[in-house]
CSV table of C-alpha atoms and ligand atoms in Angstrom, one decimal:
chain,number,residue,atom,x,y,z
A,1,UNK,CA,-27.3,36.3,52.5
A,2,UNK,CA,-30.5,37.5,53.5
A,3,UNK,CA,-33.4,37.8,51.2
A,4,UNK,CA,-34.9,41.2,52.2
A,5,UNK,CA,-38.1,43.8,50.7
A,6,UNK,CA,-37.5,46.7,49.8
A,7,UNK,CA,-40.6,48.9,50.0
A,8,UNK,CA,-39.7,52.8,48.8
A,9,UNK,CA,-41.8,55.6,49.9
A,10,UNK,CA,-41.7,59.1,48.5
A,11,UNK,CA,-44.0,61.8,49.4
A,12,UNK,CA,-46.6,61.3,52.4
A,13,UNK,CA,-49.4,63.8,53.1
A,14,UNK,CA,-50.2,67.1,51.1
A,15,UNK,CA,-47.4,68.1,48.9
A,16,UNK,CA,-46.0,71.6,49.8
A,17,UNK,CA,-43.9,71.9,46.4
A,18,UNK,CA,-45.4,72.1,42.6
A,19,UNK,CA,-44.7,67.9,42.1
A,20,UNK,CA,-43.2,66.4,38.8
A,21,UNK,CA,-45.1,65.0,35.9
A,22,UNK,CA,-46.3,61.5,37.2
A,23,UNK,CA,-45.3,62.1,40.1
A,24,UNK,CA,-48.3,62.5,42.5
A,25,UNK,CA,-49.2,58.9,42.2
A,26,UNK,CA,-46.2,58.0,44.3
A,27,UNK,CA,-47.9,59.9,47.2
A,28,UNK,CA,-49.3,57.9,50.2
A,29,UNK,CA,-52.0,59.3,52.3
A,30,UNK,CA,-50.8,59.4,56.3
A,31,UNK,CA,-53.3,57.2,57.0
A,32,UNK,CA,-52.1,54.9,54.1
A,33,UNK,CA,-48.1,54.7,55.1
A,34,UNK,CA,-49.7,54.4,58.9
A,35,UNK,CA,-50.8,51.3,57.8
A,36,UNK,CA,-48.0,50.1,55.8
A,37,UNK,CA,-45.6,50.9,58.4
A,38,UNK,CA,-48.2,49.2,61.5
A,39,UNK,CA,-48.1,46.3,59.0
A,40,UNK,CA,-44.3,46.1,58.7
A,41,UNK,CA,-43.8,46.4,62.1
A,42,UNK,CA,-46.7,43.8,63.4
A,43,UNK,CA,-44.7,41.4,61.1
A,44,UNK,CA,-42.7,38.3,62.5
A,45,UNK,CA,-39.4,39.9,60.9
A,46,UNK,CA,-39.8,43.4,60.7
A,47,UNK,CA,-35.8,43.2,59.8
A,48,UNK,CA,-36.6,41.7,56.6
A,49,UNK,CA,-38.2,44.7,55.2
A,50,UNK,CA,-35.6,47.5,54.0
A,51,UNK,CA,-37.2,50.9,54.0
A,52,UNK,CA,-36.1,53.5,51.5
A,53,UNK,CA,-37.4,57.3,51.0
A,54,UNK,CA,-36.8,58.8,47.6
A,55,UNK,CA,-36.4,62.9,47.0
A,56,UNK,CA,-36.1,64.4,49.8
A,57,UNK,CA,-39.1,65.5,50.4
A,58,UNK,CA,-40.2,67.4,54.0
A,59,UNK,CA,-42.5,64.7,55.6
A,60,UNK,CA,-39.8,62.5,55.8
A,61,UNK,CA,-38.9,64.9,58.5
A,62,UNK,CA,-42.4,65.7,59.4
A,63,UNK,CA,-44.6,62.7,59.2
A,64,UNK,CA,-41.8,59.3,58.2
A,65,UNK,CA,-39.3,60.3,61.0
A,66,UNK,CA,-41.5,59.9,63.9
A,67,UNK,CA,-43.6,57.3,62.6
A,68,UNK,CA,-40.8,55.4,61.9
A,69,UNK,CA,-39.7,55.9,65.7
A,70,UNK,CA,-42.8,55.2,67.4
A,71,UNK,CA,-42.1,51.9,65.9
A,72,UNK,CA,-38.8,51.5,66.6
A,73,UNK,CA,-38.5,51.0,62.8
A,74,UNK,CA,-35.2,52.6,61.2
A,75,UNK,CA,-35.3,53.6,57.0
A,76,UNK,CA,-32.6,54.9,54.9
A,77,UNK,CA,-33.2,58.2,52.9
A,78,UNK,CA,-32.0,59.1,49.6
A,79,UNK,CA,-31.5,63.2,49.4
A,80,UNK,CA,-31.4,65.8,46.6
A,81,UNK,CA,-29.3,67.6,47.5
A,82,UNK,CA,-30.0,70.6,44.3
A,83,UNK,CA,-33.4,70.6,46.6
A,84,UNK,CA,-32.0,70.8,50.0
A,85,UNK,CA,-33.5,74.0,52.1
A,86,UNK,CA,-36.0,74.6,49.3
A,87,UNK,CA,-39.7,74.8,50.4
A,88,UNK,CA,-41.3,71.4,50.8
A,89,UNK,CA,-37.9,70.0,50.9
A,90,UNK,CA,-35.4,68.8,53.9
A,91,UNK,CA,-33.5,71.5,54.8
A,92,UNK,CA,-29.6,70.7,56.3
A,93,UNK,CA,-31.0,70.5,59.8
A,94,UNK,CA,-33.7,68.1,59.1
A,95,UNK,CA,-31.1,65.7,57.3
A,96,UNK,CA,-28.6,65.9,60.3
A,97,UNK,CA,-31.7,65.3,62.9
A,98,UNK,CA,-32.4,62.3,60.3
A,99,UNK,CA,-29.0,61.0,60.8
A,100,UNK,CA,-28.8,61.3,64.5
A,101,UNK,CA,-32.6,59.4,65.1
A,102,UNK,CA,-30.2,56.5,63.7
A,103,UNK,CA,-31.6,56.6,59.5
A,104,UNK,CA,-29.3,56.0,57.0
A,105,UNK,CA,-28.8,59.0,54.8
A,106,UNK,CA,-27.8,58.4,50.6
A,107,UNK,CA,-28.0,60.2,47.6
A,108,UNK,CA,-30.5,60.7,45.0
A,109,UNK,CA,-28.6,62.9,42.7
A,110,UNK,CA,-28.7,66.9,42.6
A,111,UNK,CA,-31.2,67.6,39.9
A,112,UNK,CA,-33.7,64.5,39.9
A,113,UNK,CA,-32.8,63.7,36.3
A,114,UNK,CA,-32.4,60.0,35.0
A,115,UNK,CA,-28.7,58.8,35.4
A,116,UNK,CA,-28.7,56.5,32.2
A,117,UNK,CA,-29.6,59.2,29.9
A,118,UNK,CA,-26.4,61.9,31.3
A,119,UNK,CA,-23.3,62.9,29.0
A,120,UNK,CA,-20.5,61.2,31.0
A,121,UNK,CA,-19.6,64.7,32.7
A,122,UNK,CA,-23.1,65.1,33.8
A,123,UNK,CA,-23.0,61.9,35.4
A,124,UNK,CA,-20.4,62.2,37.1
A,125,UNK,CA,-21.4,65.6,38.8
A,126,UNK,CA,-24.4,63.6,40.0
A,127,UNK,CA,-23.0,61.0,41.7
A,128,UNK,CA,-19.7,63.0,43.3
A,129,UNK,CA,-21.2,66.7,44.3
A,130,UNK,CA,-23.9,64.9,45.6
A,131,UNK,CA,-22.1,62.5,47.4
A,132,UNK,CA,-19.6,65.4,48.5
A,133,UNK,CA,-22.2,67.7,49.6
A,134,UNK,CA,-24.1,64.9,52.0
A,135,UNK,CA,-20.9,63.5,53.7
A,136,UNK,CA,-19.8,67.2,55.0
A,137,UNK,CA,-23.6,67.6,56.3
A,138,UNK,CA,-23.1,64.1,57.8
A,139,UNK,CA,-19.5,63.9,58.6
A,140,UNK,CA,-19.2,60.6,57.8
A,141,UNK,CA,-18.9,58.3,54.3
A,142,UNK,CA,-22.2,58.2,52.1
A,143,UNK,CA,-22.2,55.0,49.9
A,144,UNK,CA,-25.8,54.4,49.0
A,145,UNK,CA,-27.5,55.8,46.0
A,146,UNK,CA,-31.2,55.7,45.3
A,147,UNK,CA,-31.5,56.0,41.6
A,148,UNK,CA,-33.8,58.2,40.1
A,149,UNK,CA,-37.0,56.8,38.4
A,150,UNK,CA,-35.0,53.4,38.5
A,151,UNK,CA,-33.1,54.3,35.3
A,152,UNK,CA,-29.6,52.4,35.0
A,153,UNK,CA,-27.8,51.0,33.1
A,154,UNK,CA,-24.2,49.3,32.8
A,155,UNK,CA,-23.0,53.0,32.8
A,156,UNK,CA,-24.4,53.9,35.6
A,157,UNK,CA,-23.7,51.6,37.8
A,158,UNK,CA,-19.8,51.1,37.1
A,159,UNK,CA,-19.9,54.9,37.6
A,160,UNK,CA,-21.3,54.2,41.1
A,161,UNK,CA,-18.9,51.9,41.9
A,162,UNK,CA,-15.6,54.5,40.5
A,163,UNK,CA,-17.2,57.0,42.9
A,164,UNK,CA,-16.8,54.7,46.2
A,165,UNK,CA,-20.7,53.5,46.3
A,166,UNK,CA,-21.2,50.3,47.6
A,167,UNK,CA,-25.2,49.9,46.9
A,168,UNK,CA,-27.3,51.3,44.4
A,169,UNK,CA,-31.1,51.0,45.2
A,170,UNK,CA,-33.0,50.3,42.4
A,171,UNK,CA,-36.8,50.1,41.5
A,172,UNK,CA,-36.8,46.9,40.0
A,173,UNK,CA,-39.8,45.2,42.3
A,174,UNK,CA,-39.3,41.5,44.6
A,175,UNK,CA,-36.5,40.7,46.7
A,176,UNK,CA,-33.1,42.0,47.6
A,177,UNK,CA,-30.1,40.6,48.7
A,178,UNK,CA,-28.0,42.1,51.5
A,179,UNK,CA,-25.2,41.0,50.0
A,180,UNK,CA,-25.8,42.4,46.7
A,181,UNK,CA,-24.3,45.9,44.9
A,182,UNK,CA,-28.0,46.1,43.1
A,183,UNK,CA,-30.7,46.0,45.6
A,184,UNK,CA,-34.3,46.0,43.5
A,185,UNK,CA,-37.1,48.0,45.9
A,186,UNK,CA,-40.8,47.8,45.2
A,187,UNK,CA,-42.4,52.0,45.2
A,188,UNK,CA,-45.6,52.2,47.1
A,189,UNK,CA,-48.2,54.3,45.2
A,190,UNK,CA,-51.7,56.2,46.4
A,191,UNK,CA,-53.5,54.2,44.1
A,192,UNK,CA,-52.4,50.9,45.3
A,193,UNK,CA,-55.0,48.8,46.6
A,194,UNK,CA,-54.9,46.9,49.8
A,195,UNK,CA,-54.7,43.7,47.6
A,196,UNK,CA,-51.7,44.8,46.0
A,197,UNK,CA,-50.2,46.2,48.7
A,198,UNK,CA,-50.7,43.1,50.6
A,199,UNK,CA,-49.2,41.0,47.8
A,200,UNK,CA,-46.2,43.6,47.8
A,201,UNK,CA,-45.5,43.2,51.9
A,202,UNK,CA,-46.2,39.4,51.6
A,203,UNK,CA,-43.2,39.1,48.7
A,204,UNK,CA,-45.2,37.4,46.1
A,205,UNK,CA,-45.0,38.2,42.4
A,206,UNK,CA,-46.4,36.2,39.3
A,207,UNK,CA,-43.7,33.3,37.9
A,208,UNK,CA,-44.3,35.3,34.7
A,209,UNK,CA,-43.3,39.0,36.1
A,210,UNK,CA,-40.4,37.5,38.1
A,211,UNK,CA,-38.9,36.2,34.7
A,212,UNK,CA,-39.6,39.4,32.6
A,213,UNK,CA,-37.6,41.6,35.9
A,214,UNK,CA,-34.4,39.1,35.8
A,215,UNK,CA,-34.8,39.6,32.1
A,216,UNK,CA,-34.8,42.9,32.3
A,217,UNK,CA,-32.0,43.4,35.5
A,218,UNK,CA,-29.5,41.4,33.7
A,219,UNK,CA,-29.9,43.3,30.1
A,220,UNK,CA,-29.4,46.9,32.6
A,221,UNK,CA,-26.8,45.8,34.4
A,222,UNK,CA,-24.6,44.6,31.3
A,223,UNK,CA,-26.0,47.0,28.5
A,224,UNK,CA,-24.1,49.5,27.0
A,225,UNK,CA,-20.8,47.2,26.8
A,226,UNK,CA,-18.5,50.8,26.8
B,301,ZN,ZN1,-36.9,60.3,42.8
C-alpha cells in the first residue's frame, strides 16, 4: 500500500459557462496549475501524486490535456455527463481523445447535485446512467466516481459499491491509499497561496486537522446505519 496525494483540479483559465455558486474559487489561473503541475512533475516521485479533474469542464481538453502531456504526467477525469457537448463543457470527442492520450475517465454524476442528500431513486440514476452513458463513449468499464462537493455518506458509498464502483474519490484533504475504496483528495483553489499550496504538495497537515478529518471520515462512512 502506497500512500499517495491526491490534488483535484477543476476549472483552469477563463470560464466559458455561467459557474455555480461558490464555485469560481476552485478556478486556477494557467499560470497557477503551470506551476503546480512543473512542481509535481520536478518532484522525486511524481507517481505519488494522483491527479483528479472534477466537472467536466473544457480546459481539461484545452489547457490540462496537453499540459499534462508535455510532462508525461497522466490524471484521471471525473465527467458530467447531463453537461456533456454543452458550451464550456467536454463534448463526446474530447472525452474519447482524453481516453486515448492514456487519462483515466470516471463519473461525477449527471446533474452536479450532492449524492448524500438524493431520494434513493435519484441516487441511483446518478451513479448508473452516468456510469452507462461514459462506458459506451469509452467502450470499456468505468469504476471511479468523483463525488460531488465531497458529500457522502454511508448511503452513498454502499450505493457505489451495488453499482460495480471500485473507488470513490473524495474531498476529504491528506493522503490516500491505493489500496483503499475511499480515496480522500485535497481541491486546489485560486486563492490559495503559494504557502498553502506548498504545504498541500509537501503532504503536511496540522496533528489537530488530521484528527478532526479521521473524525469526520469514519462518522461519513458509517452514518446513516440504513
Ligand atoms: Zn464537481
Amino acid at each position: 500500500m502506497a500512500r499517495l496525494i491526491g490534488l483535484n483540479f477543476h476549472g483552469i483559465g477563463t470560464p466559458a459557462r455561467d459557474l455555480e455558486e461558490g464555485e469560481a474559487p476552485y478556478w486556477l489561473s494557467r499560470a497557477q496549475f503551470s506551476d503546480v503541475l512543473d512542481r509535481v512533475a520536478a518532484s522525486p516521485d511524481p507517481k505519488a501524486f494522483v491527479l483528479t479533474f472534477d466537472d467536466g469542464n473544457l480546459s481539461d481538453y484545452e489547457i490540462a490535456l496537453p499540459a499534462l502531456n508535455q510532462r508525461g504526467l497522466t490524471a484521471t477525469f471525473f465527467v458530467l455527463t447531463g453537461r456533456l457537448d454543452e458550451t464550456g463543457s467536454l463534448a463526446r470527442d474530447h472525452v474519447k481523445a482524453l481516453l486515448a492520450a492514456g487519462m483515466g475517465i470516471g463519473s461525477h454524476g449527471i446533474a452536479h447535485v450532492a449524492w448524500s442528500e438524493l431520494e434513493a431513486e435519484t441516487l441511483e440514476q446518478e451513479l448508473t446512467q452516468s456510469r452507462d452513458v461514459l462506458q459506451e463513449l469509452c467502450g470499456g468499464p468505468v469504476t471511479k466516481a468523483g463525488i460531488p462537493f465531497g458529500r457522502y455518506n454511508a448511503r452513498v458509498l454502499r450505493a457505489l459499491r451495488r453499482n460495480g464502483y471500485r473507488t470513490a474519490f473524495s474531498s476529504d484533504t491528506g493522503y490516500m491509499s491505493d489500496t483503499a475504496f475511499l480515496r480522500p483528495r485535497t481541491s486546489l483553489r485560486g486563492d490559495m497561496t503559494p504557502t498553502e499550496i506548498d504545504a498541500i504538495l509537501a503532504g503536511q497537515m496540522p496533528a489537530a486537522r488530521r484528527l478532526r478529518r479521521a473524525v469526520g471520515m469514519i462518522r461519513k462512512q458509517l452514518l446513516p446505519l440504513r
